[in-house]
Coordinates of C-alpha atoms in Angstrom, one line a residue:
Chain A
M1237 CA 89.9 121.1 132.9
K1238 CA 87.1 122.9 131.1
P1239 CA 83.7 121.2 131.2
A1240 CA 83.7 120.6 127.4
R1241 CA 87.0 118.9 127.5
R1242 CA 86.0 116.8 130.5
Q1243 CA 83.0 115.7 128.6
R1244 CA 85.1 114.7 125.6
L1245 CA 87.5 112.9 127.9
Q1246 CA 84.5 110.9 129.3
L1247 CA 83.4 110.2 125.7
V1248 CA 86.9 108.8 124.9
I1249 CA 86.9 106.6 128.0
F1250 CA 83.3 105.5 127.2
I1251 CA 84.2 104.5 123.6
V1252 CA 87.3 102.5 124.7
S1253 CA 85.5 100.7 127.5
V1254 CA 82.4 99.9 125.6
A1255 CA 84.5 98.6 122.7
S1256 CA 86.6 96.5 125.1
I1257 CA 83.6 95.0 126.8
G1258 CA 81.8 94.3 123.5
I1259 CA 84.7 92.7 121.7
G1260 CA 85.8 90.9 124.9
L1261 CA 82.5 89.2 125.2
A1262 CA 82.4 88.3 121.6
V1263 CA 85.9 86.8 121.7
Y1264 CA 84.9 85.0 125.0
A1265 CA 81.9 83.5 123.3
L1266 CA 83.9 82.3 120.3
R1267 CA 86.8 81.0 122.4
D1268 CA 86.4 77.4 121.3
N1269 CA 86.3 78.4 117.6
I1270 CA 89.4 80.5 117.9
N1271 CA 91.6 77.6 118.8
L1272 CA 93.6 76.5 115.8
F1273 CA 93.4 72.7 116.6
Y1274 CA 91.8 70.1 118.8
T1275 CA 93.9 68.3 121.4
P1276 CA 93.8 64.5 121.4
S1277 CA 91.9 64.7 124.7
Q1278 CA 89.2 67.0 123.2
V1279 CA 88.9 64.6 120.2
M1280 CA 88.5 61.6 122.5
A1281 CA 85.9 63.4 124.6
G1282 CA 83.9 63.9 121.4
E1283 CA 84.3 67.7 121.3
A1284 CA 85.6 67.6 117.7
P1285 CA 83.2 67.1 114.8
E1286 CA 83.6 63.7 113.2
D1287 CA 82.7 63.9 109.6
T1288 CA 84.6 66.9 108.5
R1289 CA 88.1 68.2 108.2
I1290 CA 89.6 69.1 111.5
R1291 CA 93.0 70.1 112.8
V1292 CA 94.6 68.0 115.5
G1293 CA 97.7 69.0 117.4
G1294 CA 100.0 67.7 120.1
M1295 CA 103.4 66.4 120.9
V1296 CA 104.8 63.7 118.5
V1297 CA 105.3 60.7 120.8
T1298 CA 108.9 59.6 121.0
D1299 CA 109.7 56.3 119.1
S1300 CA 106.2 56.3 117.5
F1301 CA 107.3 57.5 114.1
S1302 CA 107.6 55.0 111.3
R1303 CA 108.1 55.5 107.6
Q1304 CA 107.9 53.0 104.7
E1305 CA 111.1 52.3 102.9
D1306 CA 109.8 53.0 99.4
S1307 CA 107.3 55.8 99.8
L1308 CA 106.7 59.0 101.7
E1309 CA 104.0 57.3 103.8
A1310 CA 104.5 58.0 107.5
L1311 CA 102.7 56.9 110.7
F1312 CA 103.1 58.6 114.1
D1313 CA 101.2 59.3 117.3
V1314 CA 100.5 62.7 118.8
T1315 CA 99.6 63.2 122.5
D1316 CA 98.7 65.8 125.0
G1317 CA 99.7 63.7 127.9
A1318 CA 96.2 62.3 128.4
A1319 CA 95.3 60.8 125.1
N1320 CA 97.0 59.6 121.9
I1321 CA 96.0 59.9 118.2
R1322 CA 97.5 57.9 115.4
I1323 CA 98.2 59.9 112.3
H1324 CA 98.9 58.7 108.8
Y1325 CA 100.4 61.1 106.3
N1326 CA 101.7 60.8 102.8
G1327 CA 103.9 63.7 101.9
I1328 CA 106.9 65.8 102.8
L1329 CA 107.1 66.7 106.4
P1330 CA 108.4 70.1 107.5
D1331 CA 112.1 70.4 108.5
L1332 CA 111.3 71.0 112.2
F1333 CA 109.0 68.0 112.5
S1334 CA 110.5 65.5 114.9
E1335 CA 109.6 63.2 117.8
G1336 CA 109.2 65.0 121.1
E1337 CA 108.2 68.3 119.3
A1338 CA 104.7 69.6 118.7
A1339 CA 102.9 69.2 115.4
V1340 CA 99.5 70.1 113.9
A1341 CA 97.8 67.9 111.3
I1342 CA 94.9 68.8 109.1
G1343 CA 92.7 66.0 107.9
R1344 CA 89.8 63.7 108.6
W1345 CA 89.1 60.3 110.3
T1346 CA 89.2 57.1 108.3
S1347 CA 87.0 54.2 109.1
D1348 CA 89.8 52.2 110.9
G1349 CA 90.3 54.9 113.6
I1350 CA 93.4 56.4 112.0
F1351 CA 93.6 60.2 111.3
Q1352 CA 94.4 60.7 107.7
A1353 CA 96.4 64.0 107.4
E1354 CA 96.4 66.1 104.3
E1355 CA 98.9 68.5 105.7
V1356 CA 101.3 68.4 108.6
M1357 CA 102.8 71.5 110.2
A1358 CA 105.5 71.7 112.8
K1359 CA 105.0 73.9 115.8
H1360 CA 108.2 75.1 117.4
D1361 CA 108.7 76.5 120.9
E1362 CA 109.7 79.9 122.0
E1363 CA 113.2 78.8 122.9
Y1364 CA 116.4 79.8 121.0
T1365 CA 119.6 78.1 121.9
P1366 CA 123.0 77.8 120.2
P1367 CA 123.8 74.1 119.3
E1368 CA 126.6 73.8 121.9
V1369 CA 124.4 74.9 124.7
A1370 CA 121.6 72.6 123.5
D1371 CA 124.0 69.6 123.4
A1372 CA 125.3 70.4 126.9
M1373 CA 121.7 70.6 128.2
E1374 CA 120.8 67.4 126.4
K1375 CA 123.8 65.6 128.0
A1376 CA 122.9 66.9 131.5
H1377 CA 119.3 65.8 131.0
S1378 CA 120.2 62.3 129.8
Q1379 CA 122.6 61.9 132.8
R1380 CA 119.9 62.9 135.1
S1381 CA 117.2 60.7 133.6
G1382 CA 119.7 57.8 133.3
Q1383 CA 119.5 57.4 137.0
G1384 CA 115.7 57.3 137.0
V1385 CA 113.5 54.3 136.4
P1386 CA 113.9 52.8 132.8
G1387 CA 110.8 52.4 130.6
Q1388 CA 109.1 55.6 131.6
D1389 CA 105.8 56.1 129.9
T1390 CA 105.3 58.9 127.4
S1391 CA 103.4 61.3 129.7
S1392 CA 106.2 61.5 132.2
Q1393 CA 108.6 62.1 129.3
D1394 CA 106.4 64.9 128.1
N1395 CA 106.4 66.4 131.5
Q1396 CA 110.2 66.3 131.6
G1397 CA 110.3 67.8 128.1
Q1398 CA 108.1 70.7 129.2
E1399 CA 110.1 71.2 132.4
N1400 CA 113.2 71.4 130.3
S1401 CA 111.9 73.7 127.6
G1402 CA 110.3 75.9 130.2
K1403 CA 113.6 76.5 131.9
P1404 CA 114.6 80.1 131.2
Y1405 CA 118.1 81.5 130.9
Q1406 CA 119.2 83.2 134.0
Chain B
M171 CA 104.6 122.7 137.6
W172 CA 101.1 122.1 136.1
Q173 CA 101.2 125.5 134.5
F174 CA 104.6 124.7 133.0
I175 CA 103.3 121.4 131.5
K176 CA 100.3 123.1 130.2
K177 CA 102.3 125.8 128.6
W178 CA 104.7 123.3 127.1
F179 CA 101.9 121.2 125.9
H180 CA 100.2 124.1 124.1
R181 CA 103.4 125.4 122.6
F182 CA 104.4 122.0 121.4
G183 CA 100.9 121.8 119.9
T184 CA 101.7 124.4 117.3
P185 CA 102.8 122.9 114.1
R186 CA 105.3 125.6 113.5
W187 CA 107.1 125.0 116.8
F188 CA 107.2 121.3 116.1
Y189 CA 108.6 121.8 112.7
H190 CA 111.4 124.0 113.8
T191 CA 112.3 121.9 116.9
T192 CA 112.4 118.6 115.0
S193 CA 114.6 120.1 112.3
R194 CA 117.4 120.0 114.9
W195 CA 116.6 116.5 116.1
L196 CA 116.4 114.8 112.7
P197 CA 120.1 114.3 111.8
W198 CA 120.8 112.9 115.3
L199 CA 117.8 110.6 115.2
A200 CA 118.7 109.4 111.7
L201 CA 122.3 108.8 112.8
V202 CA 121.3 106.8 115.9
S203 CA 118.7 104.7 114.2
I204 CA 120.8 103.8 111.2
G205 CA 123.8 103.1 113.4
L206 CA 121.8 100.8 115.7
L207 CA 120.1 99.0 112.8
V208 CA 123.4 98.4 111.0
L209 CA 125.1 97.3 114.2
G210 CA 122.2 95.0 115.1
S211 CA 122.0 93.5 111.6
I212 CA 125.7 92.7 111.4
W213 CA 125.7 91.4 114.9
G214 CA 122.5 89.4 114.5
L215 CA 123.1 88.0 111.0
G216 CA 126.9 87.6 111.2
F217 CA 128.0 87.0 114.8
A218 CA 125.1 85.6 116.9
P219 CA 125.2 81.8 117.2
E220 CA 122.8 79.8 115.1
D221 CA 119.9 78.1 116.7
A222 CA 120.1 74.4 117.6
R223 CA 116.9 73.4 115.8
Q224 CA 116.2 76.1 113.3
G225 CA 119.7 76.6 112.1
N226 CA 120.2 80.0 110.4
S227 CA 116.6 80.5 109.4
Y228 CA 115.8 81.8 112.9
R229 CA 117.8 84.9 112.1
I230 CA 114.8 86.6 110.5
I231 CA 113.8 87.1 114.2
Y232 CA 116.0 90.2 114.1
I233 CA 113.6 91.8 111.6
H234 CA 110.3 90.1 112.4
V235 CA 110.2 90.8 116.2
P236 CA 111.2 94.5 116.2
I237 CA 108.8 95.2 113.3
S238 CA 105.9 93.4 114.9
V239 CA 106.6 95.3 118.2
L240 CA 106.5 98.6 116.5
A241 CA 103.4 97.7 114.5
M242 CA 101.6 97.3 117.8
V243 CA 103.2 100.2 119.7
G244 CA 102.5 102.4 116.7
Y245 CA 98.9 101.7 117.0
Y246 CA 98.8 102.9 120.6
I247 CA 100.7 106.0 119.5
M248 CA 98.1 106.7 116.8
A249 CA 95.2 106.1 119.2
A250 CA 96.8 108.3 121.9
A251 CA 97.3 111.1 119.3
G252 CA 93.6 110.5 118.3
A253 CA 92.5 110.9 121.9
V254 CA 94.5 114.1 122.4
A255 CA 93.0 115.5 119.1
L256 CA 89.5 114.6 120.3
I257 CA 89.8 116.0 123.8
W258 CA 92.0 119.0 123.4
K259 CA 91.4 119.7 119.7
I260 CA 95.1 120.1 119.1
K261 CA 95.8 120.3 115.4
L262 CA 99.2 118.7 115.7
A263 CA 97.8 115.6 117.4
D264 CA 95.5 115.1 114.4
M265 CA 98.5 115.4 112.1
V266 CA 100.5 112.8 114.1
M267 CA 97.5 110.5 114.1
V268 CA 97.0 110.5 110.3
S269 CA 100.8 110.3 109.8
A270 CA 101.1 107.2 112.1
A271 CA 98.5 105.2 110.0
P272 CA 100.5 104.5 106.8
I273 CA 103.7 103.9 108.8
G274 CA 101.8 101.4 111.0
A275 CA 100.2 99.8 108.0
A276 CA 103.6 99.3 106.4
F277 CA 105.1 97.8 109.6
T278 CA 102.1 95.5 110.0
F279 CA 102.4 94.3 106.4
L280 CA 106.1 93.7 106.8
A281 CA 105.5 91.8 110.1
L282 CA 103.0 89.5 108.3
L283 CA 105.4 89.1 105.3
T284 CA 108.5 88.3 107.4
G285 CA 106.4 85.9 109.5
S286 CA 105.1 84.2 106.4
I287 CA 108.6 83.8 105.0
W288 CA 109.8 82.4 108.4
G289 CA 106.7 80.1 108.6
K290 CA 107.5 78.2 105.4
P291 CA 110.9 76.6 106.5
T292 CA 109.8 76.1 110.2
W293 CA 106.1 75.4 110.3
G294 CA 105.9 74.1 106.7
T295 CA 103.3 76.6 105.6
Y296 CA 103.2 80.3 104.6
W297 CA 99.9 81.1 106.2
V298 CA 97.6 79.6 108.8
W299 CA 94.4 81.1 110.3
D300 CA 95.5 81.0 113.9
A301 CA 94.6 83.6 116.4
R302 CA 97.9 85.5 116.3
I303 CA 98.2 85.8 112.6
T304 CA 94.5 86.6 112.1
S305 CA 94.5 89.3 114.8
M306 CA 97.6 90.8 113.1
L307 CA 95.7 90.8 109.8
V308 CA 92.9 92.7 111.6
L309 CA 95.4 95.2 112.8
L310 CA 96.5 95.8 109.1
F311 CA 92.8 96.4 108.2
L312 CA 92.4 98.8 111.1
Y313 CA 95.3 100.8 109.9
L314 CA 94.0 100.7 106.3
G315 CA 90.6 101.7 107.7
V316 CA 92.0 104.8 109.3
I317 CA 93.8 105.8 106.1
A318 CA 90.7 105.3 104.1
L319 CA 88.4 107.1 106.6
N320 CA 90.8 110.0 106.7
Q321 CA 90.6 110.5 102.9
A322 CA 86.8 109.9 102.7
F323 CA 85.8 113.2 104.3
T324 CA 86.2 116.6 102.7
S325 CA 85.8 118.3 106.0
R326 CA 88.9 118.1 108.2
D327 CA 86.7 118.5 111.3
T328 CA 84.7 115.4 110.5
A329 CA 87.7 113.3 109.3
Y330 CA 89.8 113.6 112.4
K331 CA 86.9 112.7 114.7
A332 CA 86.0 109.6 112.7
C333 CA 89.7 108.5 112.5
A334 CA 90.2 109.1 116.2
I335 CA 87.1 107.1 117.2
L336 CA 88.2 104.2 114.9
S337 CA 91.7 104.3 116.3
L338 CA 90.3 104.2 119.9
V339 CA 88.0 101.3 119.2
G340 CA 90.8 99.4 117.5
T341 CA 93.0 99.5 120.6
V342 CA 91.1 96.5 121.9
N343 CA 92.9 94.5 119.3
I344 CA 96.4 95.1 120.7
P345 CA 96.1 93.1 123.9
I346 CA 94.3 90.4 121.9
I347 CA 97.3 90.1 119.5
Y348 CA 99.7 90.1 122.4
K349 CA 97.9 87.5 124.5
S350 CA 96.5 85.4 121.6
V351 CA 99.3 82.8 121.9
D352 CA 98.5 82.3 125.6
W353 CA 94.7 82.3 125.4
W354 CA 94.2 79.9 122.5
Y355 CA 95.9 77.0 120.8
T356 CA 97.9 78.6 118.0
L357 CA 100.6 77.5 115.6
H358 CA 102.6 80.6 116.6
Q359 CA 104.8 80.0 119.6
P360 CA 104.3 82.1 122.9
A361 CA 106.4 85.2 123.5
T362 CA 110.1 84.7 123.9
I363 CA 110.9 88.1 125.5
K364 CA 108.6 88.3 128.5
L365 CA 107.6 91.5 130.3
T366 CA 107.8 89.6 133.6
G367 CA 110.3 86.8 134.1
A368 CA 113.3 85.6 132.2
S369 CA 113.4 85.4 128.4
T370 CA 113.8 82.0 126.8
I371 CA 116.5 83.0 124.3
H372 CA 120.2 82.7 124.8
P373 CA 121.9 86.0 125.9
D374 CA 124.2 85.9 122.9
M375 CA 121.1 86.0 120.6
L376 CA 119.1 88.4 122.8
K377 CA 121.7 91.2 122.8
P378 CA 121.5 91.9 119.0
L379 CA 117.8 91.5 119.2
L380 CA 117.5 94.2 121.8
V381 CA 119.8 96.5 119.7
M382 CA 117.5 95.9 116.8
I383 CA 114.4 96.7 118.8
V384 CA 115.8 100.0 120.1
G385 CA 117.0 100.7 116.6
F386 CA 113.5 100.2 115.2
Y387 CA 112.0 102.4 117.9
C388 CA 114.3 105.2 116.8
F389 CA 113.6 104.5 113.1
Y390 CA 109.9 104.6 113.8
A391 CA 110.2 107.9 115.6
L392 CA 112.2 109.2 112.6
L393 CA 109.6 108.1 110.1
L394 CA 106.7 109.5 112.2
I395 CA 108.5 112.9 112.6
L396 CA 109.3 113.1 108.9
H397 CA 105.8 112.1 107.9
T398 CA 104.2 114.6 110.4
R399 CA 106.5 117.4 109.0
V400 CA 105.2 116.6 105.5
E401 CA 101.6 116.7 106.8
I402 CA 102.4 120.1 108.5
L403 CA 103.8 121.6 105.3
R404 CA 100.8 120.3 103.3
R405 CA 98.2 121.7 105.6
E406 CA 99.9 125.0 106.4
R407 CA 101.1 125.7 102.9
R408 CA 99.2 128.9 102.8
S409 CA 100.6 130.3 106.1
S410 CA 103.3 132.9 106.0
W411 CA 105.9 130.9 107.9
V412 CA 105.8 128.0 105.4
K413 CA 106.0 130.5 102.5
G414 CA 109.0 132.0 104.3
L415 CA 110.7 128.6 104.3
I416 CA 110.6 128.3 100.6
R417 CA 112.0 131.8 100.0

């Protein structure tokens, strides 16, 4: 390789590595601000600001959802396995919102310790399954857990859910 | 062997050789890409099973995923061409680089658009400032930046250097886009098709998706070659071989 070309090759490598290091450090420094939402544990640990709009995200706790008969008002809990947050929302929920699935809520705290959401978004997982296969998996799962101890707490249910959803197709 | 590669490299580097060689490839490439895209679309939209939770709305995956893949791969192609243009000063690499920019910008825009259309029925919102979507928007601005920079200079010698350097700096964004869903909490779900390990999509849904991805690769190659040919004709319009084509 001619010296001039070698020099230009070094310049290219230099540009790419300096840019990577610089942007890498900047992104690393901003890592907490890049997260879209706070988890319930982070909120409970006081990492989220209190008097401003924040986003909170987690798994909607099974059997925690309740809705008033004559309005759109809904109450539900979200959890990350370690802490729970009670969310109040008045509006139309996304189609994919359901118990045992992840959701993200934007809103602020009310004085009585309930998170008042202005907007709720559903977060779906990276799994795509035909309905028949999903039913079969559900059946197998309920048979297995039917033999287990009844009245399991939510965190162990979450673990099972993750275990199930993390199971790849062979 | 090295001599052969070098010879091939420099011969391929002449716009005239590129123009004549690709003339023979174009019909085949067009046939293959359109064939795969039609096959993949009919298979994916008509015959693949629906998703248990999302129903039929997940089918936009057959457009969204291939387009997003090519938007990112296209950036590496543009940056690699920029590096070759910088180091070896090959005119054709410069032409490939500036041709890749508008195609990449179009793909990135479509990736954002299809993602937004998909986001409304599933997430409940068209847009959210999470790491994946924001870094994808940065990618669009990088492409637009290369297009603008290319047109901002009157001297070709300055323009290609500036474009190549911007392309090279921007490559940092590609791993950020790819890993954003694993590094931070985002609304966008993690990758379904994994480079290592099994994919979390049913094989009946995966097969048409792979057909679409290969189809879009061919389609991208077709677009890039066509655009580069236009760039060659535009820049070499005063040369005798281009005038010979018209006659």
